[in-house]
Short mmCIF file of C-alpha atoms in Angstrom, two decimals:
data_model
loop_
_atom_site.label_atom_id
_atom_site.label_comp_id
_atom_site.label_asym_id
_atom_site.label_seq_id
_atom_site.Cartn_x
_atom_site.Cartn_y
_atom_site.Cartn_z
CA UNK H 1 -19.44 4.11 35.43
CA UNK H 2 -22.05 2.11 33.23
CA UNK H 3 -19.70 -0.87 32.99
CA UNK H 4 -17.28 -2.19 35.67
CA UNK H 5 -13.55 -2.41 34.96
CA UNK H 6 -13.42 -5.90 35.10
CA UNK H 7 -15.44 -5.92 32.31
CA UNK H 8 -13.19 -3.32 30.29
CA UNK H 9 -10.51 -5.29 31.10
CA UNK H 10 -11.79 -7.79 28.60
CA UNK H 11 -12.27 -5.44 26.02
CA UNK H 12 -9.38 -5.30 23.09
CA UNK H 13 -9.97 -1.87 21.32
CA UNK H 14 -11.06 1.56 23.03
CA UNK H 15 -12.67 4.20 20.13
CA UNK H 16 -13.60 7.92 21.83
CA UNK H 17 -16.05 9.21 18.97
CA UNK H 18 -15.82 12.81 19.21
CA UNK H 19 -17.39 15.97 17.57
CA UNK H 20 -13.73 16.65 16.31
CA UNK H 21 -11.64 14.23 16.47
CA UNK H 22 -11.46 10.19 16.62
CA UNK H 23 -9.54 8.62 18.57
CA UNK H 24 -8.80 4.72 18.75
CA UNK H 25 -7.03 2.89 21.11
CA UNK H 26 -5.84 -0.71 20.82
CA UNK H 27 -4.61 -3.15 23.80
CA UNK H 28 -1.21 -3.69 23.84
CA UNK H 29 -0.39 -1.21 21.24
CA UNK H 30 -1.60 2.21 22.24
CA UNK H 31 -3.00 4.91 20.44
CA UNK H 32 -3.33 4.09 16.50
CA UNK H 33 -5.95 6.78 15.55
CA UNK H 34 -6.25 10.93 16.08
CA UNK H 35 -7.91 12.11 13.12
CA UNK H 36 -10.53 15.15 12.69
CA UNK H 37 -14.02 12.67 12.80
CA UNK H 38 -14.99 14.35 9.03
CA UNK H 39 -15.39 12.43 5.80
CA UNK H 40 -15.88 13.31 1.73
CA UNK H 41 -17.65 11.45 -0.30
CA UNK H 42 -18.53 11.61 -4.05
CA UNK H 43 -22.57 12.23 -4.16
CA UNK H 44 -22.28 10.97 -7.66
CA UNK H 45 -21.26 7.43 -6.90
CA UNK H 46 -20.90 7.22 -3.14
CA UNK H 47 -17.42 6.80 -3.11
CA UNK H 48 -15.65 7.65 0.16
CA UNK H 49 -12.70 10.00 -1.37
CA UNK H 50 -11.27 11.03 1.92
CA UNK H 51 -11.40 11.00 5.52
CA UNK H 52 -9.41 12.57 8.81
CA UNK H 53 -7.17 15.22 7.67
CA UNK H 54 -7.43 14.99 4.43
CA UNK H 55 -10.86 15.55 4.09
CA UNK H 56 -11.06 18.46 6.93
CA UNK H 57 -8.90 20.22 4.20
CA UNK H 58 -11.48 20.04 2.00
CA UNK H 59 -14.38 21.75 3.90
CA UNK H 60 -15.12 24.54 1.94
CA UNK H 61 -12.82 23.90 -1.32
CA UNK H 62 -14.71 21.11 -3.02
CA UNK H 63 -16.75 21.31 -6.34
CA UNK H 64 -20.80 20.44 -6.42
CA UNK H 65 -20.85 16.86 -6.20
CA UNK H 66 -18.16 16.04 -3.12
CA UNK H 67 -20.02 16.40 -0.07
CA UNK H 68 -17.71 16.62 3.30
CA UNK H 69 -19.33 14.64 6.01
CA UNK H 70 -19.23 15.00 9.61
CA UNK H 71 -20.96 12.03 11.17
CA UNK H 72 -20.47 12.63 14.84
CA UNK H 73 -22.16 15.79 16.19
CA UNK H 74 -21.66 16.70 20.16
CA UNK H 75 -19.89 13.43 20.94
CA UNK H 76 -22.94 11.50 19.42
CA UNK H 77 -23.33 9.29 15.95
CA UNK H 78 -25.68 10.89 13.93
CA UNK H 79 -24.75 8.84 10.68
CA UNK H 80 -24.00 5.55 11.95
CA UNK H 81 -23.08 4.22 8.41
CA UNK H 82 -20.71 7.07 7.49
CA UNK H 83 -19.55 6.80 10.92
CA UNK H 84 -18.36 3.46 10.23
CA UNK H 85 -16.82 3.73 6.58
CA UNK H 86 -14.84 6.79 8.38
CA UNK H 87 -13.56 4.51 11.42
CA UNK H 88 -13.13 1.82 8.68
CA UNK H 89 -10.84 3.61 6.46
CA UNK H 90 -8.90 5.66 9.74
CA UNK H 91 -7.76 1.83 10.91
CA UNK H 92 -6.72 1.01 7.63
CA UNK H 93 -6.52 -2.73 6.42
CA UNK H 94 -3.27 -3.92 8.43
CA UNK H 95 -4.99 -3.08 12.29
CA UNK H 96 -8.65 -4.45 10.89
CA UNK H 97 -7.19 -7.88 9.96
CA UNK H 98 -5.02 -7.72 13.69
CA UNK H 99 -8.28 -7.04 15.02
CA UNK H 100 -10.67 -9.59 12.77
CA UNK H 101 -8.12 -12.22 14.27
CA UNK H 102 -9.65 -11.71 17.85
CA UNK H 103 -12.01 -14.92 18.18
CA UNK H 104 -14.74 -12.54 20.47
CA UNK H 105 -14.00 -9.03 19.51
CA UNK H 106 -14.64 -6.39 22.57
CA UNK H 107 -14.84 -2.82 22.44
CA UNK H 108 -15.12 -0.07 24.58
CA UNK H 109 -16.54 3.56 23.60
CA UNK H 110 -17.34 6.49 25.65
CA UNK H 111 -20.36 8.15 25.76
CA UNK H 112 -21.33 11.73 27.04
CA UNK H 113 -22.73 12.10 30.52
CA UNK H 114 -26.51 11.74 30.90
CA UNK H 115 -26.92 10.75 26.74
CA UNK H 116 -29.99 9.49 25.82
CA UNK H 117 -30.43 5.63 24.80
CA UNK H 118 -31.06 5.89 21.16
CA UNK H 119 -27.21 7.89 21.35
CA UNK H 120 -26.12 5.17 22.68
CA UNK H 121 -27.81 2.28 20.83
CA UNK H 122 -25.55 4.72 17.86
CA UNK H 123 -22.70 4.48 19.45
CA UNK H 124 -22.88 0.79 19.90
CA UNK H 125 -24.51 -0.20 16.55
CA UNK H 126 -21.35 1.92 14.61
CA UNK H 127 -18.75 -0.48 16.56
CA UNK H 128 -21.02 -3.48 15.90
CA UNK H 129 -20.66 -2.76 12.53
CA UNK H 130 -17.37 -3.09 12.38
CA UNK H 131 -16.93 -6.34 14.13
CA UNK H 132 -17.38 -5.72 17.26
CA UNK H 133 -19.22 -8.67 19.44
CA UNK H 134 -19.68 -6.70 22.52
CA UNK H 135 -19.14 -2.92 23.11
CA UNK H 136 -18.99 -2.07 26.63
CA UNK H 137 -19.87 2.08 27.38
CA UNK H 138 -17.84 4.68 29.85
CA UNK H 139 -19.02 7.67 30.50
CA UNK H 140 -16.94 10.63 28.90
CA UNK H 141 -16.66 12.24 32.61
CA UNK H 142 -15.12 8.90 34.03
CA UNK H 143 -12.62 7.77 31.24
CA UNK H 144 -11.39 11.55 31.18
CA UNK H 145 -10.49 11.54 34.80
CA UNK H 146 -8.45 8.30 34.60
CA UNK H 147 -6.95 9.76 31.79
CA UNK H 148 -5.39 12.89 33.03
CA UNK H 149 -4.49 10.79 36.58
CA UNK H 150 -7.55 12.01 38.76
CA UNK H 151 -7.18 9.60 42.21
CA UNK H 152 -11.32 8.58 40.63
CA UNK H 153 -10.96 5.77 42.82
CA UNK H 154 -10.60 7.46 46.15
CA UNK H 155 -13.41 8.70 49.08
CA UNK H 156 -12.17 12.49 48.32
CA UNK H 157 -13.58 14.97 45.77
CA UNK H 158 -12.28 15.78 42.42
CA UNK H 159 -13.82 17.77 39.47
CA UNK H 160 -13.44 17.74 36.41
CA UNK H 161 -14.50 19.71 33.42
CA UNK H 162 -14.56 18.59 29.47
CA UNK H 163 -14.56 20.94 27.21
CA UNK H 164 -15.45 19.68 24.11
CA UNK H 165 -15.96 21.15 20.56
CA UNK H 166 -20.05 20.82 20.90
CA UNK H 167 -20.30 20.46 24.33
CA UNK H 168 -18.64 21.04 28.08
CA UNK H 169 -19.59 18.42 30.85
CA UNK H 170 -18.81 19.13 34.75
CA UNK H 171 -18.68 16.55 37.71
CA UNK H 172 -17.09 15.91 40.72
CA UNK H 173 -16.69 12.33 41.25
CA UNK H 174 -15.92 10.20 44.40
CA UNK H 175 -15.56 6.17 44.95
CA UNK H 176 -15.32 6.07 40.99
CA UNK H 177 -18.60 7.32 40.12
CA UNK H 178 -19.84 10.63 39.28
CA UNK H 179 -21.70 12.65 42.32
CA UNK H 180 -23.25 15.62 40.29
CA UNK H 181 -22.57 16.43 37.21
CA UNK H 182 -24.17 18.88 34.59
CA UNK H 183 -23.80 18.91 30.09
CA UNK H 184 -24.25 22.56 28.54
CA UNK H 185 -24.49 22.50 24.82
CA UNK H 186 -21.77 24.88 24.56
CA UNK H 187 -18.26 24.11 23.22
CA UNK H 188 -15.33 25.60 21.78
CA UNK H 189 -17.34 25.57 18.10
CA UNK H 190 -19.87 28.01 19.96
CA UNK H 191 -17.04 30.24 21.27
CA UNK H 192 -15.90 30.61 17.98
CA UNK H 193 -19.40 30.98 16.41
CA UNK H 194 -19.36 33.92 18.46
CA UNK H 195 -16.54 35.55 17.27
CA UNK H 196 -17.33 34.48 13.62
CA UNK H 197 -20.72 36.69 14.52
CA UNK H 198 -18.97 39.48 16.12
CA UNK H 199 -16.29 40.01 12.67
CA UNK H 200 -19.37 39.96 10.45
CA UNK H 201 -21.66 42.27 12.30
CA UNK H 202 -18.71 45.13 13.48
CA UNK H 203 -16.24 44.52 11.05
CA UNK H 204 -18.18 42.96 7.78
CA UNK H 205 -15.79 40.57 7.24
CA UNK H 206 -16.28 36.55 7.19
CA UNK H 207 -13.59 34.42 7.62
CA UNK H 208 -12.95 31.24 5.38
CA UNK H 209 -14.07 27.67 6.58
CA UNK H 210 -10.30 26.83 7.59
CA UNK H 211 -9.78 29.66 10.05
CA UNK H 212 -12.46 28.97 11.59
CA UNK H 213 -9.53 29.19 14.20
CA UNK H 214 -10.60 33.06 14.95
CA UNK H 215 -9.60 32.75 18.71
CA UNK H 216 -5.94 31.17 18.28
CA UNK H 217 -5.54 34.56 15.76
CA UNK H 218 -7.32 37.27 18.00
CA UNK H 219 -6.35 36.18 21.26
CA UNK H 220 -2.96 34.48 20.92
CA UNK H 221 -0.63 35.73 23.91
CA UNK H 222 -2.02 35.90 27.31
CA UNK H 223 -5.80 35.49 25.05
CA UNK H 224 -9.24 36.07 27.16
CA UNK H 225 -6.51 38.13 30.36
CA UNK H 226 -6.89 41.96 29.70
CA UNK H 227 -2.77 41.38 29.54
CA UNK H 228 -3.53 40.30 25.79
CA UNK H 229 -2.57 42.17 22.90
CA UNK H 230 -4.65 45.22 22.77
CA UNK H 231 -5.25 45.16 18.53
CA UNK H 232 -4.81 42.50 16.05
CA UNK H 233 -4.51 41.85 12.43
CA UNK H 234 -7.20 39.33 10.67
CA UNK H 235 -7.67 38.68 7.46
CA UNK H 236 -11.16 37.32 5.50
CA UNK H 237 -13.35 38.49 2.80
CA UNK H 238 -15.83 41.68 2.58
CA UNK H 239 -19.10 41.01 3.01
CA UNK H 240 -20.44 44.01 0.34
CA UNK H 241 -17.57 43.27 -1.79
CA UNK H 242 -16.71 39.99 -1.80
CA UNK H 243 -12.87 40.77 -2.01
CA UNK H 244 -10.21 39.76 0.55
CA UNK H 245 -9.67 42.38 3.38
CA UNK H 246 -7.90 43.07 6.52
CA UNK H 247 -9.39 44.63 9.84
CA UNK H 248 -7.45 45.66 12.80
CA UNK H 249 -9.57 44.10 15.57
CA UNK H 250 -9.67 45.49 18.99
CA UNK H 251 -9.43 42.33 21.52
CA UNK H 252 -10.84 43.54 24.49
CA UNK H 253 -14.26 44.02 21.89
CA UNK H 254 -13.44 40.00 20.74
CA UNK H 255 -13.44 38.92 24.42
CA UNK H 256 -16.26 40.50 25.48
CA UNK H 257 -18.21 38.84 22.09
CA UNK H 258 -17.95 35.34 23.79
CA UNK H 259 -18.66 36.48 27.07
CA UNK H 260 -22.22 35.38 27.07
CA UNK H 261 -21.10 31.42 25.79
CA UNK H 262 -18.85 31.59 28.62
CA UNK H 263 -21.19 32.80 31.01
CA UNK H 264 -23.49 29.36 30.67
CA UNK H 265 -20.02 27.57 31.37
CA UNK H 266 -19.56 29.25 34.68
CA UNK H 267 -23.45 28.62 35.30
CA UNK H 268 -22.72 25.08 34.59
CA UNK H 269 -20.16 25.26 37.70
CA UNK H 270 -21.81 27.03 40.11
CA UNK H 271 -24.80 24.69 39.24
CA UNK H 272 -22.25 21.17 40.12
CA UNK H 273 -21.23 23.15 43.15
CA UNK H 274 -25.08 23.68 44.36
CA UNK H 275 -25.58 20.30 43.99
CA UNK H 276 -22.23 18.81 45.32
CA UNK H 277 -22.38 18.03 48.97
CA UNK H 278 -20.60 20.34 51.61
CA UNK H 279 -17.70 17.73 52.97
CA UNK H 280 -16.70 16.86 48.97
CA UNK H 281 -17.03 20.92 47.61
CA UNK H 282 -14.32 21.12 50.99
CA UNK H 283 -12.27 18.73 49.29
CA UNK H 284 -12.49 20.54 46.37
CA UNK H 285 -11.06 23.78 47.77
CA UNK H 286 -7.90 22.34 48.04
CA UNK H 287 -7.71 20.52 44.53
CA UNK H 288 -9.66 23.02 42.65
CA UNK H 289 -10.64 22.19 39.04
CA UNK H 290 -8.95 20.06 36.03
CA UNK H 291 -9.86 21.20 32.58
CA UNK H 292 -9.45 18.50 29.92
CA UNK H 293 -10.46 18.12 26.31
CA UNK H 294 -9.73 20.54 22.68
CA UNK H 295 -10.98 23.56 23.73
CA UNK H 296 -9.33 23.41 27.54
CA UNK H 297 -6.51 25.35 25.25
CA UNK H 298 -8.08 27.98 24.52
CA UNK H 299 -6.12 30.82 25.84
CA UNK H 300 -6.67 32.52 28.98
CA UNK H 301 -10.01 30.41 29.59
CA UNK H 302 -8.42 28.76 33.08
CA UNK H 303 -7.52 31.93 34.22
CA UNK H 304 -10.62 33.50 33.84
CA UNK H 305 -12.59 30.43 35.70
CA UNK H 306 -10.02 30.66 38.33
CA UNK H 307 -10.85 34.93 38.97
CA UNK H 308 -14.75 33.47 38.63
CA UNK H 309 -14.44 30.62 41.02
CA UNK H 310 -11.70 31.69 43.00
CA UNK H 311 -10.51 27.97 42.71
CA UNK H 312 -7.07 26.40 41.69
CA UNK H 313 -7.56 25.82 38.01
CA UNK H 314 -5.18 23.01 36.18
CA UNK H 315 -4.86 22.14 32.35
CA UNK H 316 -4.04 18.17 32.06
CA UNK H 317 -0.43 17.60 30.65
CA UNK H 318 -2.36 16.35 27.19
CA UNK H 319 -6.11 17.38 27.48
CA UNK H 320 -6.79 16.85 23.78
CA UNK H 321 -6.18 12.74 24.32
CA UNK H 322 -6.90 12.21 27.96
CA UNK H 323 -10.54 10.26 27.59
CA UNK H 324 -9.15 7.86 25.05
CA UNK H 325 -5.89 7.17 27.19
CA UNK H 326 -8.28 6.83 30.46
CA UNK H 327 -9.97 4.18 28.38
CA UNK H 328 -6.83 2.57 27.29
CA UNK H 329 -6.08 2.73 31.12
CA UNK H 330 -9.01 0.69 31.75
CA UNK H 331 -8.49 -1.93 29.50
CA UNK H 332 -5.10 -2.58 30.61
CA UNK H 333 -5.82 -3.39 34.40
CA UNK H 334 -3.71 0.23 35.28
CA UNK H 335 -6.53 1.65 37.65
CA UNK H 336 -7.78 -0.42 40.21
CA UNK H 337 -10.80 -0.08 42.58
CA UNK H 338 -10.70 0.83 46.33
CA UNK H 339 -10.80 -2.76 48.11
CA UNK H 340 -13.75 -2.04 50.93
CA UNK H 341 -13.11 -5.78 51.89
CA UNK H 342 -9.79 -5.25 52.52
CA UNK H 343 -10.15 -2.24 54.84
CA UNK H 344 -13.04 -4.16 56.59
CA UNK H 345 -10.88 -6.91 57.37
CA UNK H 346 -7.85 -4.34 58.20
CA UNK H 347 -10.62 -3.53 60.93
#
């Protein structure tokens, strides 16, 4: 952890500024934001027209000169002044005045594992901007675990893996801090990039901007398990043609299109495992693996790592949400450290 929790405990508002979605949590309140992290804006006068749902509507539907926005790519700020008209507009005017009251506003933000400084200068500069007087960062890995009720604290191994819309992280942490841990730049958008790819090349067909949902369609049911349905239905537009078509798909052909993005996940595993020493991977045998984040729904994805792995694989109760509630956690005193003067004295 880059900040210690008596230091969150300070803080009065948590943000989680992901590649999909934004999150913000406020002390005392809970969570007051979940909105896509996308914004449209008028390139003819600047004007922010939309933001959140709204505006992921509009990807794909808008005339010339509305422009949708996505400021956050792979968990980092890219645009930190969109960033912060978006986050500006998702609070709305009621929760910025609650928070403008604060005499020594504190935030807290999380931060993917291992991201470089000027990411993180981003991060903090966006929340700065908005009144922030100190911004205190957790890594993704870390908050995550708290959220979905990891024992983080604890001498005993637990691992965890985030899979994100740009990006899946892996650790195993012990004593509250992360022992190994790896980032692949793949995430659910790359799974489905993949089987965007495979209905162009096999079938000609491309799908619209808002199903770009191919793999809740083709592998509903028991999904990437060879129990799934054997043919499906999906509609999109001919590529010669230009018209709106339909193509039987045959799923087994889907799954085995986003094999290879998959494959670097499992890499990504064995790699934390390598690296992980012998007593904690023991530990782990027993606990297995907890998948959190968006794309940790993805259908049939835990039972394939558990046939790869042959380890217990378990989907937190509310993946989607659990690094911004782990941060929430934080602020509110509900985790505490393990007490080594305590034991020492117990001695």
């Amino acid at each position: 952890m880059t900040v210690s929790l008596e230091q969150l405990r300070r803080c009065h508002v948590a943000v989680d500024l992901g590649a999909a979605r934004t999150r913000v949590f406020v002390k005392g309140v809970g969570l007051v934001v979940d909105e896509p992290s996308v914004a449209a804006v008028n390139t003819r006068t600047g004007a922010l027209i939309a933001v959140g749902e709204l505006a992921e509507k509009m990807t794909g539907r808008t005339p010339d000169y509305i422009r949708v926005a996505r400021p956050v790519s792979g968990g980092t700020v890219v645009d930190i002044d969109m960033a912060q008209r978006m986050l500006r507009h998702l609070l709305g005017e009621k929760l910025r005045r609650q928070l403008r009251r604060k005499p020594r506003l504190r935030a807290a933000a999380s931060t993917p594992h291992d991201s470089d400084p000027l990411a993180q200068r981003a991060t903090v500069e966006t929340l700065v901007g908005l009144g922030a007087r100190r911004v205190e960062l957790v890594d993704t890995l870390i908050a995550a675990a708290v959220g979905c009720g990891l024992p983080v604290e604890q001498p005993s191994a637990t691992m965890i893996m985030v899979c994100g819309a740009a990006t899946t992280q892996i650790a195993v942490l012990s004593l509250g801090s992360i022992v190994t841990a790896t980032r692949i730049p793949i995430g659910g958008n790359a799974i489905e990039h993949a089987v965007i790819q495979h209905l162009r090349h096999r079938h000609e067909l491309m799908l619209p901007s808002q199903s770009v949902r191919p793999l809740q369609v083709a592998l509903h049911g028991n999904g990437l398990t060879s129990q799934g349905p054997e043919v499906t239905e999906i509609h999109g537009r001919d590529v010669a043609t230009g018209l709106a078509r339909s193509v039987r798909v045959d799923t087994a052909a889907v799954r085995e299109a986003i094999h290879t993005p998959l494959t670097s996940v499992l890499d990504g595993i064995g790699k934390v495992l390598r690296d992980c020493p012998p007593d904690l991977v023991a530990d782990l045998v027993d606990r297995g693996i907890m998948m959190v984040g968006g794309s940790a729904l993805l259908p049939g994805l835990d039972q394939m790592l558990h046939n790869a792995t042959g380890m217990t694989v378990t989907i937190a109760e509310r993946p989607d949400t659990c690094t911004v509630q782990g941060l929430g956690a934080m602020l509110e005193g509900r985790i505490q450290p393990l007490d080594f003067e305590s034991l020492a004295m117990a001695d």
